[in-house]
Coordinates of C-alpha atoms in Angstrom, one line a residue:
Chain A
X1 CA 88.8 43.2 95.8
X2 CA 92.1 44.0 97.2
X3 CA 93.2 45.7 94.3
X4 CA 90.0 47.8 94.1
X5 CA 90.4 48.8 97.7
X6 CA 94.1 50.0 97.2
X7 CA 92.8 52.1 93.9
X8 CA 90.1 53.7 95.8
X9 CA 92.1 54.5 98.4
X10 CA 94.9 55.8 95.8
X11 CA 92.1 57.9 94.5
X12 CA 91.1 59.2 98.0
X13 CA 95.0 60.2 98.3
X14 CA 95.3 62.0 94.7
X15 CA 92.0 64.1 95.8
X16 CA 93.1 65.2 99.0
X17 CA 96.5 66.2 97.8
X18 CA 95.0 67.5 94.7
X19 CA 93.2 70.4 97.0
X20 CA 96.9 70.7 98.6
X21 CA 98.4 71.2 95.5
X22 CA 95.9 73.6 93.9
X23 CA 96.2 75.5 97.0
X24 CA 100.1 75.5 96.2
X25 CA 99.7 76.4 93.2
X26 CA 97.6 79.4 93.8
X27 CA 100.2 80.7 96.1
X28 CA 103.2 80.0 94.1
X29 CA 102.2 79.3 90.6
X30 CA 100.2 82.2 90.3
X31 CA 101.2 84.6 92.9
X32 CA 104.8 84.0 93.2
X33 CA 104.7 83.2 96.8
X34 CA 107.2 80.4 97.4
X35 CA 105.1 78.6 100.5
X36 CA 107.4 76.3 102.1
X37 CA 105.0 75.8 105.0
X38 CA 102.2 74.2 103.1
X39 CA 102.1 71.5 105.5
X40 CA 100.8 74.1 108.3
X41 CA 97.5 74.4 106.8
X42 CA 97.1 70.5 106.3
X43 CA 98.3 69.7 109.7
X44 CA 95.7 73.0 111.0
X45 CA 92.8 71.7 109.2
X46 CA 93.5 67.9 110.5
X47 CA 93.6 69.0 114.3
X48 CA 91.1 71.7 114.2
X49 CA 88.8 69.5 112.7
X50 CA 89.7 66.5 114.8
X51 CA 88.9 68.5 117.9
X52 CA 85.8 69.9 117.1
X53 CA 84.3 66.7 116.2
X54 CA 86.0 64.4 118.6
X55 CA 86.1 66.5 121.8
X56 CA 83.3 69.0 121.2
X57 CA 81.0 66.2 119.7
X58 CA 80.0 68.1 116.9
X59 CA 79.3 67.1 113.1
X60 CA 81.7 66.4 110.5
X61 CA 80.6 69.7 108.7
X62 CA 81.4 71.9 111.5
X63 CA 84.6 70.3 112.0
X64 CA 85.4 70.8 108.2
X65 CA 84.5 74.3 108.2
X66 CA 86.2 75.2 111.5
X67 CA 89.4 73.7 110.1
X68 CA 89.1 75.9 107.0
X69 CA 88.3 78.7 109.0
X70 CA 91.3 78.4 111.3
X71 CA 93.6 77.5 108.5
X72 CA 92.3 80.3 106.7
X73 CA 93.1 82.9 109.6
X74 CA 96.6 81.2 109.7
X75 CA 97.4 82.1 106.5
X76 CA 96.1 85.3 107.3
X77 CA 97.8 86.1 110.1
X78 CA 101.6 85.0 109.0
X79 CA 100.8 86.9 105.5
X80 CA 100.4 90.5 107.2
X81 CA 104.0 91.2 108.7
X82 CA 105.5 89.0 106.0
X83 CA 103.8 90.4 102.8
X84 CA 106.6 92.7 101.8
X85 CA 109.2 89.9 102.2
X86 CA 111.3 88.8 99.3
X87 CA 110.8 85.2 97.9
X88 CA 113.6 83.4 99.6
X89 CA 113.0 84.9 102.9
X90 CA 109.3 84.3 102.5
X91 CA 110.1 80.7 101.9
X92 CA 112.5 80.7 105.4
X93 CA 109.5 82.1 107.5
X94 CA 106.7 79.8 106.2
X95 CA 108.8 76.9 106.9
X96 CA 109.5 77.9 109.8
X97 CA 105.7 79.0 110.7
X98 CA 105.0 75.4 109.7
X99 CA 107.3 74.1 112.2
X100 CA 105.7 76.0 115.1
X101 CA 102.7 74.6 114.2
X102 CA 103.7 70.8 114.4
X103 CA 105.8 71.4 117.5
X104 CA 102.5 73.3 119.1
X105 CA 100.7 70.3 118.4
X106 CA 103.7 67.6 119.6
X107 CA 103.8 69.6 122.8
X108 CA 100.0 70.1 123.8
X109 CA 97.9 67.7 125.6
X110 CA 95.1 69.6 127.1
X111 CA 91.8 68.6 128.1
X112 CA 89.0 70.5 126.2
X113 CA 85.4 70.7 125.8
X114 CA 83.1 67.5 126.6
X115 CA 86.5 65.2 126.9
X116 CA 89.9 65.2 127.1
X117 CA 92.1 65.6 123.8
X118 CA 94.9 63.2 124.2
X119 CA 97.1 64.5 121.9
X120 CA 101.0 65.6 121.8
X121 CA 103.3 62.8 120.3
X122 CA 101.1 60.1 120.9
X123 CA 98.7 61.6 118.2
X124 CA 94.9 61.3 118.3
X125 CA 92.9 58.3 117.5
X126 CA 89.3 57.4 116.7
X127 CA 88.5 60.3 114.6
X128 CA 85.2 59.6 113.7
X129 CA 84.2 58.8 109.7
X130 CA 81.2 61.2 108.5
X131 CA 78.1 59.2 108.0
X132 CA 80.3 55.8 108.8
X133 CA 77.0 53.7 110.2
X134 CA 75.3 53.8 106.5
X135 CA 77.8 52.1 105.0
X136 CA 79.6 48.6 104.7
X137 CA 83.1 48.5 105.3
X138 CA 83.3 47.7 101.5
X139 CA 81.2 50.5 100.4
X140 CA 82.5 53.0 102.6
X141 CA 85.6 53.8 101.1
X142 CA 83.5 54.9 97.6
X143 CA 81.2 57.1 99.7
X144 CA 84.5 58.7 101.1
X145 CA 85.8 58.9 97.6
X146 CA 82.8 60.7 96.3
X147 CA 82.9 63.4 99.3
X148 CA 87.1 64.0 98.7
X149 CA 85.8 64.2 94.6
X150 CA 83.1 66.9 95.4
X151 CA 85.6 69.1 97.3
X152 CA 88.5 68.5 95.1
X153 CA 86.1 69.6 92.3
X154 CA 84.9 72.7 94.2
X155 CA 88.4 73.5 94.8
X156 CA 89.1 73.5 91.5
X157 CA 86.0 75.4 90.2
X158 CA 87.0 78.5 93.1
X159 CA 90.7 78.6 92.1
X160 CA 89.9 78.4 88.6
X161 CA 87.4 80.7 88.6
X162 CA 89.5 83.4 90.7
X163 CA 92.7 82.9 88.5
X164 CA 90.8 83.8 85.1
X165 CA 89.4 86.9 86.9
X166 CA 90.8 90.1 87.3
X167 CA 92.0 89.3 90.7
X168 CA 94.1 86.7 88.7
X169 CA 95.5 89.3 86.4
X170 CA 96.7 91.2 89.4
X171 CA 98.3 88.0 91.2
X172 CA 100.0 87.4 88.2
X173 CA 101.5 90.5 87.7
X174 CA 102.8 90.5 91.3
X175 CA 104.4 87.4 90.6
X176 CA 105.9 88.8 87.0
X177 CA 106.2 92.2 88.1
X178 CA 107.6 92.2 91.8
X179 CA 106.2 95.1 93.7
X180 CA 106.5 98.3 91.7
X181 CA 104.4 97.8 88.5
X182 CA 101.3 96.4 90.1
X183 CA 101.7 99.6 92.8
X184 CA 101.9 102.4 90.0
X185 CA 98.9 100.8 88.9
X186 CA 97.1 101.3 92.0
X187 CA 97.0 97.6 93.3
X188 CA 97.7 97.2 96.7
X189 CA 100.3 94.2 96.0
X190 CA 100.2 93.4 100.1
X191 CA 96.5 92.8 100.5
X192 CA 96.6 90.9 97.4
X193 CA 99.1 88.5 98.9
X194 CA 97.2 88.5 102.2
X195 CA 94.3 87.2 100.5
X196 CA 95.9 84.4 98.7
X197 CA 97.4 83.1 101.3
X198 CA 94.0 83.1 103.3
X199 CA 92.6 81.8 100.4
X200 CA 95.5 78.8 100.1
X201 CA 94.7 78.1 103.8
X202 CA 91.6 77.2 103.9
X203 CA 91.9 74.8 100.9
X204 CA 95.2 73.5 102.9
X205 CA 92.9 73.2 106.0
X206 CA 90.2 71.5 103.9
X207 CA 92.7 68.9 102.6
X208 CA 93.6 68.2 106.2
X209 CA 90.5 67.9 107.7
X210 CA 89.7 65.4 104.7
X211 CA 92.5 63.3 105.4
X212 CA 92.3 63.0 109.3
X213 CA 88.8 62.0 109.1
X214 CA 89.5 59.4 106.4
X215 CA 92.6 57.7 108.2
X216 CA 90.6 58.2 111.7
X217 CA 94.3 58.8 113.5
X218 CA 96.5 61.9 113.3
X219 CA 100.1 62.7 114.9
X220 CA 102.5 65.4 114.8
X221 CA 105.2 63.2 112.7
X222 CA 102.4 63.1 109.8
X223 CA 103.2 66.8 109.0
X224 CA 106.9 67.1 108.8
X225 CA 108.2 69.6 106.0
X226 CA 108.7 67.0 103.5
X227 CA 104.7 66.9 103.3
X228 CA 105.2 70.4 102.0
X229 CA 107.8 69.3 99.2
X230 CA 105.9 66.3 98.1
X231 CA 103.3 69.0 97.4
X232 CA 105.8 71.6 95.7
X233 CA 106.6 68.3 93.7
X234 CA 103.1 68.2 92.5
X235 CA 103.0 71.6 91.1
X236 CA 106.3 71.3 89.7
X237 CA 105.7 68.3 87.9
X238 CA 102.5 68.9 86.7
X239 CA 102.9 72.5 85.7
X240 CA 102.9 75.5 87.6
X241 CA 100.2 78.3 87.2
X242 CA 97.8 75.5 85.6
X243 CA 95.0 74.2 87.8
X244 CA 95.1 71.2 85.6
X245 CA 98.7 70.6 85.8
X246 CA 98.5 70.8 89.9
X247 CA 96.1 67.9 89.7
X248 CA 97.9 65.8 87.3
X249 CA 100.7 66.5 89.4
X250 CA 99.1 64.9 92.6
X251 CA 98.1 62.2 90.4
X252 CA 101.6 61.4 89.1
X253 CA 103.3 62.1 92.3
X254 CA 100.8 59.8 94.4
X255 CA 101.2 56.7 91.9
X256 CA 105.1 57.0 92.4
X257 CA 104.5 57.1 96.3
X258 CA 102.5 54.1 96.3
X259 CA 104.4 52.3 94.0
X260 CA 106.6 50.5 96.3
X261 CA 103.8 48.2 97.1
X262 CA 104.0 46.6 94.0
X263 CA 107.5 47.1 93.3
X264 CA 108.4 44.8 96.4
X265 CA 107.6 41.9 94.6
X266 CA 109.7 42.6 91.6
X267 CA 113.0 44.5 93.0
X268 CA 114.9 42.4 95.5
X269 CA 115.2 45.1 98.3
X270 CA 113.6 45.1 101.5
X271 CA 110.6 47.4 101.9
X272 CA 111.8 49.8 104.5
X273 CA 114.5 50.5 102.0
X274 CA 112.3 50.7 99.1
X275 CA 109.7 53.0 101.1
X276 CA 112.8 55.6 101.5
X277 CA 113.7 54.9 98.0
X278 CA 110.6 56.3 96.7
X279 CA 111.4 59.8 98.4
X280 CA 114.8 59.7 96.1
X281 CA 112.5 58.9 93.1
X282 CA 110.2 61.9 93.5
X283 CA 113.5 64.0 94.1
X284 CA 114.6 62.6 90.7
X285 CA 111.2 63.4 89.2
X286 CA 111.8 67.1 90.0
X287 CA 115.4 67.3 88.7
X288 CA 114.3 65.7 85.5
X289 CA 110.9 68.2 85.2
X290 CA 113.2 71.0 86.1
X291 CA 115.8 70.2 83.3
X292 CA 113.5 68.9 80.5
X293 CA 110.0 70.2 81.2
X294 CA 110.9 73.1 83.1
X295 CA 106.7 74.3 82.8
X296 CA 105.9 70.8 84.1
X297 CA 103.3 68.5 82.0
X298 CA 100.9 70.9 81.5
X299 CA 102.1 74.4 80.5
X300 CA 100.6 77.7 81.8
X301 CA 97.5 78.5 79.4
X302 CA 98.3 81.9 77.5
X303 CA 95.3 83.9 78.3
X304 CA 93.9 85.1 74.6
X305 CA 91.0 87.5 74.8
X306 CA 89.0 88.1 71.5
X307 CA 87.2 91.2 70.3
Chain B
X17 CA 98.5 120.7 89.3
X18 CA 101.9 119.3 90.8
X19 CA 104.0 121.5 92.9
X20 CA 107.6 120.3 94.7
X21 CA 108.7 122.7 97.5
X22 CA 112.0 122.0 98.9
X23 CA 112.1 118.6 98.7
X24 CA 115.4 116.8 100.0
X25 CA 116.3 113.3 99.6
X26 CA 119.5 111.5 100.2
X27 CA 120.8 108.2 100.1
X28 CA 123.5 107.6 102.9
X29 CA 126.2 110.3 102.1
X30 CA 124.6 110.8 98.6
X31 CA 122.4 113.7 98.1
X32 CA 119.9 113.1 95.3
X33 CA 117.7 115.8 96.1
X34 CA 118.8 119.1 97.6
X35 CA 115.8 121.3 98.2
X36 CA 113.9 120.9 94.6
X37 CA 111.0 123.2 94.2
X38 CA 109.2 123.2 90.9
X39 CA 105.7 122.9 89.7
X40 CA 103.8 121.4 86.7
X41 CA 101.0 123.6 85.1
X42 CA 97.5 121.5 84.7
X43 CA 96.9 120.5 80.9
X44 CA 101.0 120.9 79.6
X45 CA 103.5 119.0 78.9
X46 CA 106.5 119.8 81.3
X47 CA 109.9 118.3 80.5
X48 CA 112.5 117.4 83.0
X49 CA 116.0 117.1 82.2
X50 CA 119.5 117.3 83.5
X51 CA 122.7 115.6 83.4
X52 CA 122.9 111.8 84.9
X53 CA 122.6 111.8 88.5
X54 CA 121.0 115.3 88.8
X55 CA 118.0 114.2 90.6
X56 CA 115.2 113.5 87.7
X57 CA 114.6 110.0 88.4
X58 CA 114.9 110.3 92.3
X59 CA 112.1 113.1 91.6
X60 CA 110.0 110.7 89.8
X61 CA 110.0 108.1 92.7
X62 CA 109.6 110.7 95.3
X63 CA 106.4 112.1 93.7
X64 CA 105.0 108.5 93.1
X65 CA 106.0 107.2 96.7
X66 CA 108.5 104.6 96.0
X67 CA 110.8 106.7 98.1
X68 CA 109.8 108.8 101.0
X69 CA 111.3 112.2 101.2
X70 CA 113.4 113.3 103.9
X71 CA 112.3 116.8 103.7
X72 CA 109.8 119.0 101.9
X73 CA 106.3 119.3 100.7
X74 CA 104.6 117.6 97.3
X75 CA 100.7 119.2 96.3
X76 CA 99.0 117.2 93.8
X77 CA 95.9 119.4 92.9
X78 CA 96.1 121.7 95.9
X79 CA 96.2 118.8 98.2
X80 CA 99.2 118.0 100.0
X81 CA 100.7 114.2 99.5
X82 CA 101.7 112.5 103.0
X83 CA 104.1 109.7 102.9
X84 CA 101.8 107.2 101.6
X85 CA 102.3 104.0 99.9
X86 CA 102.8 104.1 96.1
X87 CA 99.1 102.2 95.2
X88 CA 97.3 104.8 97.3
X89 CA 99.3 107.9 95.1
X90 CA 98.1 106.0 91.9
X91 CA 94.8 106.0 93.2
X92 CA 95.0 109.8 93.4
X93 CA 95.5 110.1 89.6
X94 CA 99.3 109.9 89.4
X95 CA 100.6 107.5 86.8
X96 CA 103.9 106.8 86.0
X97 CA 106.2 104.3 83.5
X98 CA 109.6 103.2 84.5
X99 CA 113.0 103.9 83.2
X100 CA 113.8 100.2 82.7
X101 CA 110.6 99.3 81.6
X102 CA 109.2 96.4 83.3
X103 CA 106.6 94.3 81.6
X104 CA 104.9 91.1 83.2
X105 CA 106.9 88.8 81.4
X106 CA 104.5 86.2 81.3
X107 CA 101.3 88.0 80.6
X108 CA 100.2 89.2 76.9
X109 CA 100.0 92.2 75.7
X110 CA 96.3 92.4 76.2
X111 CA 96.4 91.2 79.6
X112 CA 98.7 93.9 80.4
X113 CA 96.7 96.6 79.4
X114 CA 93.5 95.1 81.1
X115 CA 95.3 94.9 84.2
X116 CA 95.8 98.6 84.2
X117 CA 92.4 100.3 85.4
X118 CA 92.1 101.0 88.5
X119 CA 88.9 99.6 91.0
X120 CA 87.9 96.9 88.9
X121 CA 84.9 95.2 90.4
X122 CA 86.8 91.6 89.9
X123 CA 89.5 92.4 91.8
X124 CA 87.6 91.5 94.6
X125 CA 87.8 87.7 96.1
X126 CA 83.8 87.8 96.8
X127 CA 82.9 89.9 93.8
X128 CA 84.5 87.6 91.6
X129 CA 81.8 85.2 92.5
X130 CA 79.0 87.7 93.6
X131 CA 79.0 89.8 90.3
X132 CA 80.3 87.6 87.4
X133 CA 77.8 89.7 85.0
X134 CA 79.2 93.0 86.1
X135 CA 82.7 92.0 85.7
X136 CA 82.1 90.4 82.4
X137 CA 80.4 93.7 81.2
X138 CA 83.5 95.8 82.7
X139 CA 86.1 93.4 81.0
X140 CA 84.4 94.0 77.6
X141 CA 84.3 97.8 78.2
X142 CA 88.2 97.6 78.9
X143 CA 88.7 95.1 76.1
X144 CA 87.0 97.7 73.8
X145 CA 89.2 100.2 75.3
X146 CA 92.1 98.4 75.2
X147 CA 91.8 97.6 71.3
X148 CA 92.0 100.9 70.6
X149 CA 95.0 101.9 72.5
X150 CA 96.5 98.8 70.6
X151 CA 96.2 100.5 67.3
X152 CA 97.5 103.8 68.9
X153 CA 100.7 101.8 70.3
X154 CA 100.7 99.8 67.0
X155 CA 100.8 96.5 69.1
X156 CA 98.0 95.4 67.3
X157 CA 99.6 92.2 65.8
X158 CA 101.3 91.4 69.0
X159 CA 98.3 91.3 71.3
X160 CA 98.2 87.8 72.3
X161 CA 102.1 87.8 72.7
X162 CA 103.7 87.7 75.9
X163 CA 105.2 90.8 77.1
X164 CA 108.5 89.2 77.9
X165 CA 109.0 88.5 74.1
X166 CA 108.7 92.3 73.0
X167 CA 111.5 94.5 72.3
X168 CA 112.7 96.9 74.6
X169 CA 111.4 99.8 72.6
X170 CA 107.9 97.7 72.4
X171 CA 108.0 97.5 76.0
X172 CA 107.8 101.1 76.5
X173 CA 105.2 101.6 74.2
X174 CA 103.3 99.0 76.2
X175 CA 104.0 101.0 79.7
X176 CA 102.2 103.9 77.5
X177 CA 99.7 101.8 76.7
X178 CA 99.0 100.8 80.5
X179 CA 99.4 104.3 81.5
X180 CA 96.5 105.2 78.7
X181 CA 94.2 102.3 80.1
X182 CA 94.0 103.5 83.5
X183 CA 93.6 107.1 82.9
X184 CA 95.5 109.2 85.4
X185 CA 94.8 112.8 85.5
X186 CA 99.1 113.5 85.6
X187 CA 101.4 111.2 83.9
X188 CA 105.1 110.6 84.6
X189 CA 106.9 109.3 81.8
X190 CA 110.5 108.4 82.3
X191 CA 112.5 108.4 79.1
X192 CA 109.2 107.3 76.9
X193 CA 111.5 107.4 73.7
X194 CA 114.3 105.7 74.7
X195 CA 115.3 102.3 72.8
X196 CA 112.3 103.3 70.2
X197 CA 113.1 103.5 66.7
X198 CA 112.8 107.2 64.9
X199 CA 109.3 106.4 63.0
X200 CA 107.8 105.1 66.0
X201 CA 108.9 108.0 68.1
X202 CA 107.3 110.5 65.8
X203 CA 104.0 108.5 66.3
X204 CA 104.4 108.6 70.0
X205 CA 105.0 112.2 69.9
X206 CA 101.3 112.6 68.2
X207 CA 100.4 110.3 71.0
X208 CA 101.8 112.2 73.6
X209 CA 100.4 115.6 72.5
X210 CA 96.9 114.1 72.1
X211 CA 96.9 113.0 75.6
X212 CA 97.4 116.7 76.4
X213 CA 95.2 118.2 73.6
X214 CA 92.5 116.0 73.2
X215 CA 92.2 114.1 76.4
X216 CA 93.4 117.3 78.8
X217 CA 95.8 115.1 80.5
X218 CA 98.9 116.7 82.2
X219 CA 102.4 115.1 81.6
X220 CA 105.9 115.4 83.1
X221 CA 108.4 113.6 81.4
X222 CA 112.3 113.1 82.0
X223 CA 113.8 112.7 78.3
X224 CA 117.5 113.0 77.1
X225 CA 116.4 113.2 73.3
X226 CA 116.3 117.2 73.1
X227 CA 114.6 116.8 69.7
X228 CA 111.6 115.0 71.5
X229 CA 111.8 117.6 74.2
X230 CA 111.7 120.7 72.1
X231 CA 109.2 119.2 69.7
X232 CA 106.9 118.7 72.7
X233 CA 107.4 120.2 75.8
X234 CA 105.6 123.6 77.0
X235 CA 108.0 124.2 79.5
X236 CA 111.1 122.6 80.7
X237 CA 112.9 122.5 84.1
X238 CA 116.3 121.9 84.1
X239 CA 118.0 119.7 87.5
X240 CA 121.6 119.5 88.5
X241 CA 122.8 117.9 91.7
X242 CA 119.5 118.0 93.1
X243 CA 118.5 121.5 92.5
X244 CA 116.6 123.3 89.7
X245 CA 119.0 125.5 88.1
X246 CA 117.0 126.6 85.1
X247 CA 113.3 126.4 83.7
X248 CA 111.4 127.9 80.6
X249 CA 110.4 127.2 77.4
X250 CA 112.8 124.6 75.4
X251 CA 114.3 127.7 73.0
X252 CA 115.1 129.9 76.5
X253 CA 116.5 126.6 78.1
X254 CA 118.9 126.1 75.0
X255 CA 120.3 129.3 75.2
X256 CA 120.7 129.0 79.1
X257 CA 124.5 129.4 80.0
X258 CA 123.9 127.7 83.5
X259 CA 122.4 124.9 81.3
X260 CA 124.9 124.6 78.6
X261 CA 127.5 124.6 81.4
X262 CA 126.0 121.8 83.4
X263 CA 126.2 119.6 80.3
X264 CA 129.1 120.6 78.8
X265 CA 131.2 120.5 81.7
X266 CA 129.5 118.4 83.8
X267 CA 132.0 115.4 84.0
X268 CA 135.1 116.9 84.7
X269 CA 133.8 119.0 87.2
X270 CA 132.2 116.1 89.0
X271 CA 134.9 114.4 88.8

């Protein structure tokens, strides 16, 4: 039973990070936007959904939609002044934006709506799980896994449809041709970048919401910049600009990330050290991927048109 | 069609355009020539909005072009190619062509989900057009190759292909034959002439190959030091003393 529970937990994590990875893949893999603040969307989704459900006593679905909406608006807003920046500056700005979001939640603990929102550095606990009362403790994770998989599937379909459409062609040309070429063909480059950030933001928010309601507890220290780089590892290892690759990357990295549970029985190293070593392992994986498989496990698919 | 009036543009202390005035007749092929650094490319960039001008006016089809973003100028019907032919490397030749048409329905996020049928139909139409253009620019066999794998000359052809796909009224070509092999240049000349004669387009081109210039241009404008120094038919230009002086004594005078 223990193993099955663990596998369900692992699958849920893979699903949630798969959504995050798909979102970053749309931004970086397809549009070339080096978002180093992906965790901001995750954090906003988690917090906004928690606040809506917990303090306003609203159903889960409103939390989910609210979290997505706020993360979407956040993506939109940070993209407006930064849309003309070059890749490296974009990375700096997004990294800073994500830290601002985290530090905001670290320092705020106001009272809102129906009850006090005790946040701040203590975090927020007791986040209700949707439809929890209908299931037993054993069966509930399976139900939650189903929710996560439905969300992952929907995200995949939406992002994949977008990237294969004329919209997808334009964002790829922005990735490839910088600003000049798409502009000379009448494409409003800035507007496309802003749109991509808004879409990426809403799915990042979705992942955060799913994460918060699964764990039942969130705190600002769960949304450190390191989380962003785990998602980057997924995109790089899995295969950038390939949506299946982004999901595969999430699966691979999550296996690595959780492998310490088993390794501790075989490797004579303390559990704490081992937990730190997993980040080293992911780092090595990124380096290996960049050296030997520049395009990741699944390469970008060449678009072939027939007459 | 296009009229520049007393346009100035400088970069720090370097004056690139020093009161340039010229005009381009509708349905004509006009050549823009001059020694290196005479302001040809800067003129292109100012017309297409990639540089904002310091002073002066530009009119397109009688309407004044304000300082607006390049994509808006492209939307007005001015298309251009670049001297260093940029091509989205990891997009195929066909994708490059399909990218070009303006205002595609499928470029809207919500439209992608709301009008899949319309988008498919529109893509079919563009695809049919693209296959015709592939024949013209002789890239048919390379249609599913990444543009990054093309040679420099082929990229030039591809940028001409993209222009043909987007169908602007006025086409600015920046050295369309540089790096293209002589046999293909002949085809290009035919293609450019067809644009004028069959499609009624207006073309302004920067070119160093005088043979190409004299073969296709109705009129030639010569720039030197950011100013127009001569204008006329290719024959007239070749006899013009000012032009000869600019080209022959150019480097020593510039010192």
